[in-house]
Amino acid sequence: MKAGWRLFAGLSIFYAIVAVIYWLVGGEAVGITAVTLSSALAALIAFYFWFSTKRSGGILPEDNMAGEIADSAGELGFYSPHSWWPLPVALSACAAGLGLLIGWWLTLIAIGALLISIIGFVLEYEKPSALPTH
Amino acid sequence: MTTVAATPAKVTRPNIVAVGTIVWLSSELMFFAALFAMYFTTRAVQGPKVWLESTGMLNVKFAAINTTVLVLSSVTCQFGVFAAERFQARRSGPLWKFSKWGLREWFALTFLMGAFFIGGQVYEYANLVHEGLSLSSRAYGSVFYITTGFHGLHVTGGLIAFLMVMLRVFKAQKFGHSQATTAIVVSYYWHFVDIVWIALFSAIYLIK
């Protein structure tokens, strides 16, 4: 990930220089803002890469030239095996958007439905049970 | 498996939820970039003279207090993350001893500060509308309400996210890595929204 943060830090510096040049040659406001914030975008990712490289405390298996597939084996995170909750979340978000065209009453109902479905989504695997949950 | 000896010792892989959050926040940054571009273009087209007529209506002192509260809420949010990294969900001492606070107390405080910010913004909007600056009254009104309004919606979304974290921690059987991850990514989002506000505040209230 060393290459990762250097790459994005370089991009960030590049955009910053381009933004200054563009300003000096009399560029318009949209371009200056967009290029400056592109620099911030690259800086954000560079900072995150740098931060996680520092935290990982070593070379990741995919960056190791002599690495094997088996080296990166292990727990990656928790993945839901099956869930219906994304469907009500998507439907109520859709209804909320549609409500802007049809009428505010639908948006208000849909925001309520959205909150309920997000709560369901977030808490799905927090049910108390005798079995180990994860 | 002959290469096992050659590989370095235990490496902590970046959390996938956190990586996804950073990618999403990068796209959010470009969303706000579009809003900033809109603001500066309208300003450039209308000229500083027209702009000054409207910016004079802003209450910079009030907005500065509001901004301070939001910035401090980022600090309290980070203390909540430190508690989450210790896997401490609730306080281990009396309420006034904030050095013993857990995730729940810090996030509740952050929530109150964020709610204060939104309340302040609603009050500010009400005053401005009363003075005749509305979304459709003139170009300045449109860009002012669209930029600060979208930011306000993001803060409101963050407040809901804090409630979700607290609800999840409350329902969880034990405070583990997945609960801590939720708290950490919500803090990433909160810091992001906070930084965007600092930029918006400097553009709208300070530079004018």
mmCIF file of C-alpha atoms in Angstrom:
data_model
loop_
_atom_site.group_PDB
_atom_site.id
_atom_site.type_symbol
_atom_site.label_atom_id
_atom_site.label_comp_id
_atom_site.label_asym_id
_atom_site.label_seq_id
_atom_site.Cartn_x
_atom_site.Cartn_y
_atom_site.Cartn_z
ATOM 1 C CA MET A 1 0.000 0.000 0.000
ATOM 2 C CA LYS A 2 3.104 2.173 0.038
ATOM 3 C CA ALA A 3 2.697 2.681 -3.701
ATOM 4 C CA GLY A 4 -0.993 3.446 -3.128
ATOM 5 C CA TRP A 5 -0.570 6.431 -0.864
ATOM 6 C CA ARG A 6 2.377 7.797 -2.848
ATOM 7 C CA LEU A 7 0.341 7.573 -6.036
ATOM 8 C CA PHE A 8 -2.597 9.470 -4.553
ATOM 9 C CA ALA A 9 -0.409 11.995 -2.755
ATOM 10 C CA GLY A 10 1.300 12.688 -6.089
ATOM 11 C CA LEU A 11 -2.084 13.125 -7.758
ATOM 12 C CA SER A 12 -3.141 15.506 -5.017
ATOM 13 C CA ILE A 13 -0.025 17.668 -5.459
ATOM 14 C CA PHE A 14 -0.504 17.580 -9.222
ATOM 15 C CA TYR A 15 -4.108 18.798 -8.972
ATOM 16 C CA ALA A 16 -3.106 21.507 -6.506
ATOM 17 C CA ILE A 17 -0.441 22.816 -8.929
ATOM 18 C CA VAL A 18 -2.885 22.634 -11.860
ATOM 19 C CA ALA A 19 -5.477 24.562 -9.830
ATOM 20 C CA VAL A 20 -2.995 27.379 -9.141
ATOM 21 C CA ILE A 21 -1.913 27.529 -12.799
ATOM 22 C CA TYR A 22 -5.540 27.539 -13.926
ATOM 23 C CA TRP A 23 -6.291 30.389 -11.545
ATOM 24 C CA LEU A 24 -3.297 32.405 -12.755
ATOM 25 C CA VAL A 25 -4.228 32.057 -16.434
ATOM 26 C CA GLY A 26 -7.690 33.344 -15.582
ATOM 27 C CA GLY A 27 -9.804 30.210 -15.389
ATOM 28 C CA GLU A 28 -13.432 30.421 -14.364
ATOM 29 C CA ALA A 29 -14.859 29.568 -10.950
ATOM 30 C CA VAL A 30 -16.184 26.059 -11.671
ATOM 31 C CA GLY A 31 -12.842 24.803 -12.925
ATOM 32 C CA ILE A 32 -10.867 26.254 -10.010
ATOM 33 C CA THR A 33 -13.279 24.751 -7.471
ATOM 34 C CA ALA A 34 -13.451 21.377 -9.206
ATOM 35 C CA VAL A 35 -9.671 21.010 -9.594
ATOM 36 C CA THR A 36 -8.985 22.194 -6.026
ATOM 37 C CA LEU A 37 -11.485 19.713 -4.629
ATOM 38 C CA SER A 38 -10.088 16.947 -6.861
ATOM 39 C CA SER A 39 -6.841 17.613 -5.027
ATOM 40 C CA ALA A 40 -8.726 17.218 -1.737
ATOM 41 C CA LEU A 41 -10.296 13.983 -3.035
ATOM 42 C CA ALA A 42 -6.887 12.490 -3.843
ATOM 43 C CA ALA A 43 -5.526 13.758 -0.516
ATOM 44 C CA LEU A 44 -8.356 12.039 1.371
ATOM 45 C CA ILE A 45 -7.574 8.678 -0.222
ATOM 46 C CA ALA A 46 -3.817 9.196 0.159
ATOM 47 C CA PHE A 47 -4.280 9.966 3.846
ATOM 48 C CA TYR A 48 -6.423 6.865 4.331
ATOM 49 C CA PHE A 49 -3.879 4.655 2.531
ATOM 50 C CA TRP A 50 -1.019 6.128 4.538
ATOM 51 C CA PHE A 51 -2.964 5.715 7.769
ATOM 52 C CA SER A 52 -3.897 2.084 7.124
ATOM 53 C CA THR A 53 -0.368 1.245 5.935
ATOM 54 C CA LYS A 54 0.951 2.603 9.208
ATOM 55 C CA ARG A 55 -1.646 0.624 11.143
ATOM 56 C CA SER A 56 -1.248 -2.672 9.297
ATOM 57 C CA GLY A 57 2.292 -3.012 10.628
ATOM 58 C CA GLY A 58 3.789 -4.838 7.650
ATOM 59 C CA ILE A 59 3.434 -5.720 4.009
ATOM 60 C CA LEU A 60 0.064 -7.059 2.887
ATOM 61 C CA PRO A 61 0.246 -10.474 1.180
ATOM 62 C CA GLU A 62 -0.867 -8.974 -2.155
ATOM 63 C CA ASP A 63 2.096 -6.567 -2.071
ATOM 64 C CA ASN A 64 4.552 -9.299 -1.243
ATOM 65 C CA MET A 65 6.430 -10.395 -4.380
ATOM 66 C CA ALA A 66 6.884 -13.886 -2.976
ATOM 67 C CA GLY A 67 3.309 -14.047 -1.669
ATOM 68 C CA GLU A 68 0.972 -17.014 -2.069
ATOM 69 C CA ILE A 69 -2.835 -17.008 -2.358
ATOM 70 C CA ALA A 70 -3.013 -18.883 0.936
ATOM 71 C CA ASP A 71 -1.194 -16.052 2.757
ATOM 72 C CA SER A 72 -4.225 -13.804 2.558
ATOM 73 C CA ALA A 73 -6.542 -16.470 3.955
ATOM 74 C CA GLY A 74 -8.447 -15.631 7.107
ATOM 75 C CA GLU A 75 -11.428 -13.651 8.235
ATOM 76 C CA LEU A 76 -12.329 -10.782 5.937
ATOM 77 C CA GLY A 77 -15.388 -9.500 7.742
ATOM 78 C CA PHE A 78 -19.006 -10.290 8.377
ATOM 79 C CA TYR A 79 -21.196 -10.897 5.353
ATOM 80 C CA SER A 80 -24.931 -11.388 5.557
ATOM 81 C CA PRO A 81 -25.844 -14.789 4.096
ATOM 82 C CA HIS A 82 -29.346 -13.715 3.161
ATOM 83 C CA SER A 83 -31.492 -10.704 3.911
ATOM 84 C CA TRP A 84 -34.777 -9.197 2.738
ATOM 85 C CA TRP A 85 -34.067 -5.820 4.333
ATOM 86 C CA PRO A 86 -32.339 -4.096 1.375
ATOM 87 C CA LEU A 87 -35.592 -4.461 -0.583
ATOM 88 C CA PRO A 88 -37.772 -2.333 1.757
ATOM 89 C CA VAL A 89 -34.882 0.144 2.122
ATOM 90 C CA ALA A 90 -34.660 0.534 -1.669
ATOM 91 C CA LEU A 91 -38.445 0.658 -2.145
ATOM 92 C CA SER A 92 -38.959 3.345 0.476
ATOM 93 C CA ALA A 93 -36.011 5.394 -0.848
ATOM 94 C CA CYS A 94 -37.582 5.082 -4.301
ATOM 95 C CA ALA A 95 -40.966 6.184 -2.947
ATOM 96 C CA ALA A 96 -39.319 9.149 -1.201
ATOM 97 C CA GLY A 97 -37.856 10.287 -4.536
ATOM 98 C CA LEU A 98 -41.092 9.635 -6.390
ATOM 99 C CA GLY A 99 -42.940 11.690 -3.786
ATOM 100 C CA LEU A 100 -41.048 14.797 -4.940
ATOM 101 C CA LEU A 101 -42.855 14.391 -8.280
ATOM 102 C CA ILE A 102 -46.246 13.187 -7.052
ATOM 103 C CA GLY A 103 -46.697 15.019 -3.782
ATOM 104 C CA TRP A 104 -45.059 15.731 -0.439
ATOM 105 C CA TRP A 105 -47.444 13.407 1.406
ATOM 106 C CA LEU A 106 -45.777 10.387 -0.254
ATOM 107 C CA THR A 107 -42.272 11.608 0.663
ATOM 108 C CA LEU A 108 -43.274 12.030 4.304
ATOM 109 C CA ILE A 109 -44.756 8.513 4.464
ATOM 110 C CA ALA A 110 -41.727 7.100 2.621
ATOM 111 C CA ILE A 111 -39.248 8.738 5.032
ATOM 112 C CA GLY A 112 -41.053 7.022 7.913
ATOM 113 C CA ALA A 113 -40.932 3.714 6.037
ATOM 114 C CA LEU A 114 -37.251 4.312 5.229
ATOM 115 C CA LEU A 115 -36.374 4.851 8.891
ATOM 116 C CA ILE A 116 -38.192 1.659 9.897
ATOM 117 C CA SER A 117 -36.493 -0.383 7.175
ATOM 118 C CA ILE A 118 -33.049 1.040 8.040
ATOM 119 C CA ILE A 119 -33.609 0.071 11.685
ATOM 120 C CA GLY A 120 -34.561 -3.421 10.516
ATOM 121 C CA PHE A 121 -31.490 -3.573 8.279
ATOM 122 C CA VAL A 122 -29.080 -2.423 10.977
ATOM 123 C CA LEU A 123 -30.479 -4.566 13.775
ATOM 124 C CA GLU A 124 -31.056 -7.767 11.804
ATOM 125 C CA TYR A 125 -28.071 -9.579 13.294
ATOM 126 C CA GLU A 126 -28.392 -8.120 16.787
ATOM 127 C CA LYS A 127 -31.283 -10.339 17.806
ATOM 128 C CA PRO A 128 -30.735 -11.978 21.159
ATOM 129 C CA SER A 129 -30.477 -15.723 20.671
ATOM 130 C CA ALA A 130 -28.920 -18.740 22.304
ATOM 131 C CA LEU A 131 -26.892 -19.495 19.195
ATOM 132 C CA PRO A 132 -23.674 -17.620 18.417
ATOM 133 C CA THR A 133 -24.696 -14.902 15.999
ATOM 134 C CA HIS A 134 -21.565 -14.376 13.958
ATOM 135 C CA MET B 1 3.037 -23.556 2.182
ATOM 136 C CA THR B 2 6.784 -23.256 2.092
ATOM 137 C CA THR B 3 6.681 -19.462 1.921
ATOM 138 C CA VAL B 4 4.955 -19.038 5.268
ATOM 139 C CA ALA B 5 8.256 -18.515 7.019
ATOM 140 C CA ALA B 6 9.200 -15.795 4.511
ATOM 141 C CA THR B 7 6.056 -13.719 5.051
ATOM 142 C CA PRO B 8 6.215 -11.035 7.706
ATOM 143 C CA ALA B 9 4.469 -11.407 11.030
ATOM 144 C CA LYS B 10 0.752 -10.779 11.597
ATOM 145 C CA VAL B 11 -0.589 -8.052 9.343
ATOM 146 C CA THR B 12 -3.835 -6.301 10.148
ATOM 147 C CA ARG B 13 -5.799 -5.918 6.965
ATOM 148 C CA PRO B 14 -7.740 -2.648 6.584
ATOM 149 C CA ASN B 15 -11.333 -3.158 7.573
ATOM 150 C CA ILE B 16 -13.537 -3.633 4.518
ATOM 151 C CA VAL B 17 -16.419 -1.588 5.943
ATOM 152 C CA ALA B 18 -14.008 1.289 6.568
ATOM 153 C CA VAL B 19 -12.579 1.058 3.030
ATOM 154 C CA GLY B 20 -16.100 1.127 1.577
ATOM 155 C CA THR B 21 -16.952 4.153 3.716
ATOM 156 C CA ILE B 22 -13.877 6.033 2.493
ATOM 157 C CA VAL B 23 -14.742 5.285 -1.146
ATOM 158 C CA TRP B 24 -18.287 6.525 -0.570
ATOM 159 C CA LEU B 25 -17.048 9.646 1.253
ATOM 160 C CA SER B 26 -14.800 10.422 -1.723
ATOM 161 C CA SER B 27 -17.871 10.454 -3.955
ATOM 162 C CA GLU B 28 -19.632 12.647 -1.376
ATOM 163 C CA LEU B 29 -16.714 15.056 -1.590
ATOM 164 C CA MET B 30 -17.295 15.427 -5.322
ATOM 165 C CA PHE B 31 -21.019 15.955 -4.696
ATOM 166 C CA PHE B 32 -20.121 18.916 -2.483
ATOM 167 C CA ALA B 33 -17.578 20.005 -5.102
ATOM 168 C CA ALA B 34 -20.502 20.471 -7.491
ATOM 169 C CA LEU B 35 -22.312 22.592 -4.889
ATOM 170 C CA PHE B 36 -19.214 24.739 -4.282
ATOM 171 C CA ALA B 37 -18.799 25.175 -8.031
ATOM 172 C CA MET B 38 -22.419 26.293 -8.285
ATOM 173 C CA TYR B 39 -21.891 28.817 -5.487
ATOM 174 C CA PHE B 40 -18.736 30.330 -6.970
ATOM 175 C CA THR B 41 -20.118 30.433 -10.514
ATOM 176 C CA THR B 42 -23.247 32.280 -9.456
ATOM 177 C CA ARG B 43 -21.074 34.677 -7.487
ATOM 178 C CA ALA B 44 -18.745 35.245 -10.456
ATOM 179 C CA VAL B 45 -21.628 35.817 -12.873
ATOM 180 C CA GLN B 46 -23.580 38.188 -10.615
ATOM 181 C CA GLY B 47 -20.595 40.186 -9.486
ATOM 182 C CA PRO B 48 -19.513 41.162 -5.980
ATOM 183 C CA LYS B 49 -21.853 44.147 -5.812
ATOM 184 C CA VAL B 50 -25.084 42.149 -6.085
ATOM 185 C CA TRP B 51 -23.562 39.593 -3.730
ATOM 186 C CA LEU B 52 -22.868 42.137 -0.985
ATOM 187 C CA GLU B 53 -26.531 43.174 -0.849
ATOM 188 C CA SER B 54 -27.464 39.645 0.216
ATOM 189 C CA THR B 55 -24.447 38.635 2.311
ATOM 190 C CA GLY B 56 -25.104 41.626 4.555
ATOM 191 C CA MET B 57 -28.173 39.783 5.821
ATOM 192 C CA LEU B 58 -26.121 36.947 7.275
ATOM 193 C CA ASN B 59 -25.605 36.772 11.015
ATOM 194 C CA VAL B 60 -21.935 35.774 11.074
ATOM 195 C CA LYS B 61 -21.622 35.813 14.860
ATOM 196 C CA PHE B 62 -24.519 33.416 15.328
ATOM 197 C CA ALA B 63 -23.211 31.104 12.592
ATOM 198 C CA ALA B 64 -19.745 31.168 14.165
ATOM 199 C CA ILE B 65 -21.140 29.932 17.496
ATOM 200 C CA ASN B 66 -23.042 27.223 15.650
ATOM 201 C CA THR B 67 -19.887 26.224 13.775
ATOM 202 C CA THR B 68 -17.912 25.991 17.016
ATOM 203 C CA VAL B 69 -20.490 23.586 18.448
ATOM 204 C CA LEU B 70 -20.289 21.406 15.334
ATOM 205 C CA VAL B 71 -16.482 21.359 15.374
ATOM 206 C CA LEU B 72 -16.443 20.441 19.079
ATOM 207 C CA SER B 73 -18.942 17.651 18.365
ATOM 208 C CA SER B 74 -16.270 16.080 16.152
ATOM 209 C CA VAL B 75 -13.987 16.010 19.195
ATOM 210 C CA THR B 76 -16.612 14.337 21.398
ATOM 211 C CA CYS B 77 -17.313 11.889 18.554
ATOM 212 C CA GLN B 78 -13.630 10.963 18.479
ATOM 213 C CA PHE B 79 -13.681 10.306 22.243
ATOM 214 C CA GLY B 80 -16.605 7.974 21.526
ATOM 215 C CA VAL B 81 -14.421 6.155 19.002
ATOM 216 C CA PHE B 82 -11.632 5.816 21.580
ATOM 217 C CA ALA B 83 -14.215 4.238 23.906
ATOM 218 C CA ALA B 84 -15.338 1.916 21.078
ATOM 219 C CA GLU B 85 -11.734 0.878 20.476
ATOM 220 C CA ARG B 86 -11.550 -0.101 24.163
ATOM 221 C CA PHE B 87 -14.867 -1.986 23.592
ATOM 222 C CA GLN B 88 -16.447 0.122 26.314
ATOM 223 C CA ALA B 89 -20.131 0.644 25.572
ATOM 224 C CA ARG B 90 -21.206 2.429 28.760
ATOM 225 C CA ARG B 91 -19.653 4.561 31.467
ATOM 226 C CA SER B 92 -17.807 2.885 34.315
ATOM 227 C CA GLY B 93 -18.224 5.742 36.783
ATOM 228 C CA PRO B 94 -20.664 8.489 37.700
ATOM 229 C CA LEU B 95 -22.073 10.729 34.966
ATOM 230 C CA TRP B 96 -19.956 13.791 35.828
ATOM 231 C CA LYS B 97 -16.678 11.864 35.488
ATOM 232 C CA PHE B 98 -16.315 12.064 31.741
ATOM 233 C CA SER B 99 -12.957 10.304 31.783
ATOM 234 C CA LYS B 100 -14.928 7.133 32.585
ATOM 235 C CA TRP B 101 -17.471 7.659 29.808
ATOM 236 C CA GLY B 102 -18.217 4.941 27.299
ATOM 237 C CA LEU B 103 -19.337 5.067 23.691
ATOM 238 C CA ARG B 104 -22.960 5.681 24.615
ATOM 239 C CA GLU B 105 -22.319 8.826 26.667
ATOM 240 C CA TRP B 106 -19.919 10.359 24.139
ATOM 241 C CA PHE B 107 -22.191 9.661 21.191
ATOM 242 C CA ALA B 108 -25.230 10.970 23.068
ATOM 243 C CA LEU B 109 -23.339 14.212 23.731
ATOM 244 C CA THR B 110 -22.296 14.384 20.064
ATOM 245 C CA PHE B 111 -25.902 13.846 19.059
ATOM 246 C CA LEU B 112 -27.057 16.734 21.267
ATOM 247 C CA MET B 113 -24.413 19.040 19.825
ATOM 248 C CA GLY B 114 -25.365 18.081 16.275
ATOM 249 C CA ALA B 115 -29.023 18.652 17.108
ATOM 250 C CA PHE B 116 -28.089 22.073 18.509
ATOM 251 C CA PHE B 117 -26.413 22.880 15.185
ATOM 252 C CA ILE B 118 -29.489 21.856 13.181
ATOM 253 C CA GLY B 119 -31.745 23.805 15.542
ATOM 254 C CA GLY B 120 -29.530 26.861 15.074
ATOM 255 C CA GLN B 121 -29.651 26.461 11.326
ATOM 256 C CA VAL B 122 -33.453 26.237 11.324
ATOM 257 C CA TYR B 123 -33.563 29.404 13.464
ATOM 258 C CA GLU B 124 -31.212 31.153 11.034
ATOM 259 C CA TYR B 125 -33.313 30.080 8.025
ATOM 260 C CA ALA B 126 -36.467 31.330 9.723
ATOM 261 C CA ASN B 127 -34.850 34.730 10.322
ATOM 262 C CA LEU B 128 -33.587 35.000 6.751
ATOM 263 C CA VAL B 129 -36.952 34.041 5.263
ATOM 264 C CA HIS B 130 -38.531 36.637 7.542
ATOM 265 C CA GLU B 131 -36.142 39.245 6.114
ATOM 266 C CA GLY B 132 -37.149 38.263 2.594
ATOM 267 C CA LEU B 133 -34.412 35.863 1.501
ATOM 268 C CA SER B 134 -36.057 32.685 0.277
ATOM 269 C CA LEU B 135 -35.117 29.816 -2.012
ATOM 270 C CA SER B 136 -36.898 31.425 -4.948
ATOM 271 C CA SER B 137 -36.486 35.143 -4.132
ATOM 272 C CA ARG B 138 -33.128 35.581 -5.900
ATOM 273 C CA ALA B 139 -30.049 33.680 -7.064
ATOM 274 C CA TYR B 140 -28.207 34.230 -3.773
ATOM 275 C CA GLY B 141 -31.107 32.696 -1.860
ATOM 276 C CA SER B 142 -31.055 29.618 -4.107
ATOM 277 C CA VAL B 143 -27.331 28.924 -3.747
ATOM 278 C CA PHE B 144 -27.314 29.735 -0.029
ATOM 279 C CA TYR B 145 -30.187 27.397 0.823
ATOM 280 C CA ILE B 146 -29.084 24.618 -1.557
ATOM 281 C CA THR B 147 -25.482 24.498 -0.266
ATOM 282 C CA THR B 148 -26.218 24.878 3.455
ATOM 283 C CA GLY B 149 -29.436 22.867 3.119
ATOM 284 C CA PHE B 150 -27.723 19.842 1.604
ATOM 285 C CA HIS B 151 -25.140 20.064 4.361
ATOM 286 C CA GLY B 152 -27.927 20.269 6.929
ATOM 287 C CA LEU B 153 -29.527 17.151 5.449
ATOM 288 C CA HIS B 154 -26.180 15.373 5.793
ATOM 289 C CA VAL B 155 -25.930 16.407 9.445
ATOM 290 C CA THR B 156 -29.488 15.156 10.019
ATOM 291 C CA GLY B 157 -28.516 11.862 8.370
ATOM 292 C CA GLY B 158 -25.519 11.707 10.701
ATOM 293 C CA LEU B 159 -27.786 12.276 13.711
ATOM 294 C CA ILE B 160 -29.943 9.338 12.591
ATOM 295 C CA ALA B 161 -26.754 7.298 12.167
ATOM 296 C CA PHE B 162 -25.749 8.100 15.775
ATOM 297 C CA LEU B 163 -29.157 6.903 16.948
ATOM 298 C CA MET B 164 -28.684 3.701 14.936
ATOM 299 C CA VAL B 165 -25.271 3.094 16.501
ATOM 300 C CA MET B 166 -26.648 3.600 19.998
ATOM 301 C CA LEU B 167 -29.648 1.370 19.216
ATOM 302 C CA ARG B 168 -27.379 -1.305 17.827
ATOM 303 C CA VAL B 169 -25.026 -1.181 20.789
ATOM 304 C CA PHE B 170 -28.039 -1.353 23.106
ATOM 305 C CA LYS B 171 -29.429 -4.432 21.322
ATOM 306 C CA ALA B 172 -26.090 -6.196 20.917
ATOM 307 C CA GLN B 173 -25.349 -9.053 23.276
ATOM 308 C CA LYS B 174 -21.794 -7.940 23.688
ATOM 309 C CA PHE B 175 -19.776 -5.040 22.389
ATOM 310 C CA GLY B 176 -17.465 -6.567 19.807
ATOM 311 C CA HIS B 177 -15.566 -5.723 16.652
ATOM 312 C CA SER B 178 -18.636 -5.303 14.446
ATOM 313 C CA GLN B 179 -20.190 -2.763 16.835
ATOM 314 C CA ALA B 180 -16.891 -0.903 17.109
ATOM 315 C CA THR B 181 -16.608 -0.825 13.301
ATOM 316 C CA THR B 182 -20.073 0.722 12.999
ATOM 317 C CA ALA B 183 -19.102 3.414 15.493
ATOM 318 C CA ILE B 184 -15.804 4.098 13.696
ATOM 319 C CA VAL B 185 -17.310 4.462 10.210
ATOM 320 C CA VAL B 186 -20.061 6.747 11.537
ATOM 321 C CA SER B 187 -17.288 8.877 13.047
ATOM 322 C CA TYR B 188 -15.550 9.020 9.632
ATOM 323 C CA TYR B 189 -18.779 10.338 8.162
ATOM 324 C CA TRP B 190 -19.220 12.860 10.966
ATOM 325 C CA HIS B 191 -15.681 14.222 10.605
ATOM 326 C CA PHE B 192 -16.232 14.499 6.846
ATOM 327 C CA VAL B 193 -19.468 16.461 7.274
ATOM 328 C CA ASP B 194 -17.698 18.656 9.795
ATOM 329 C CA ILE B 195 -14.815 19.456 7.428
ATOM 330 C CA VAL B 196 -17.286 20.224 4.626
ATOM 331 C CA TRP B 197 -19.011 22.675 6.953
ATOM 332 C CA ILE B 198 -15.734 24.422 7.766
ATOM 333 C CA ALA B 199 -15.200 24.888 4.026
ATOM 334 C CA LEU B 200 -18.796 26.048 3.487
ATOM 335 C CA PHE B 201 -18.607 28.406 6.457
ATOM 336 C CA SER B 202 -15.411 30.001 5.204
ATOM 337 C CA ALA B 203 -16.814 30.361 1.682
ATOM 338 C CA ILE B 204 -20.248 31.681 2.604
ATOM 339 C CA TYR B 205 -19.740 33.586 5.853
ATOM 340 C CA LEU B 206 -16.091 34.657 5.837
ATOM 341 C CA ILE B 207 -15.063 35.194 2.196
ATOM 342 C CA LYS B 208 -18.594 36.174 1.124
#
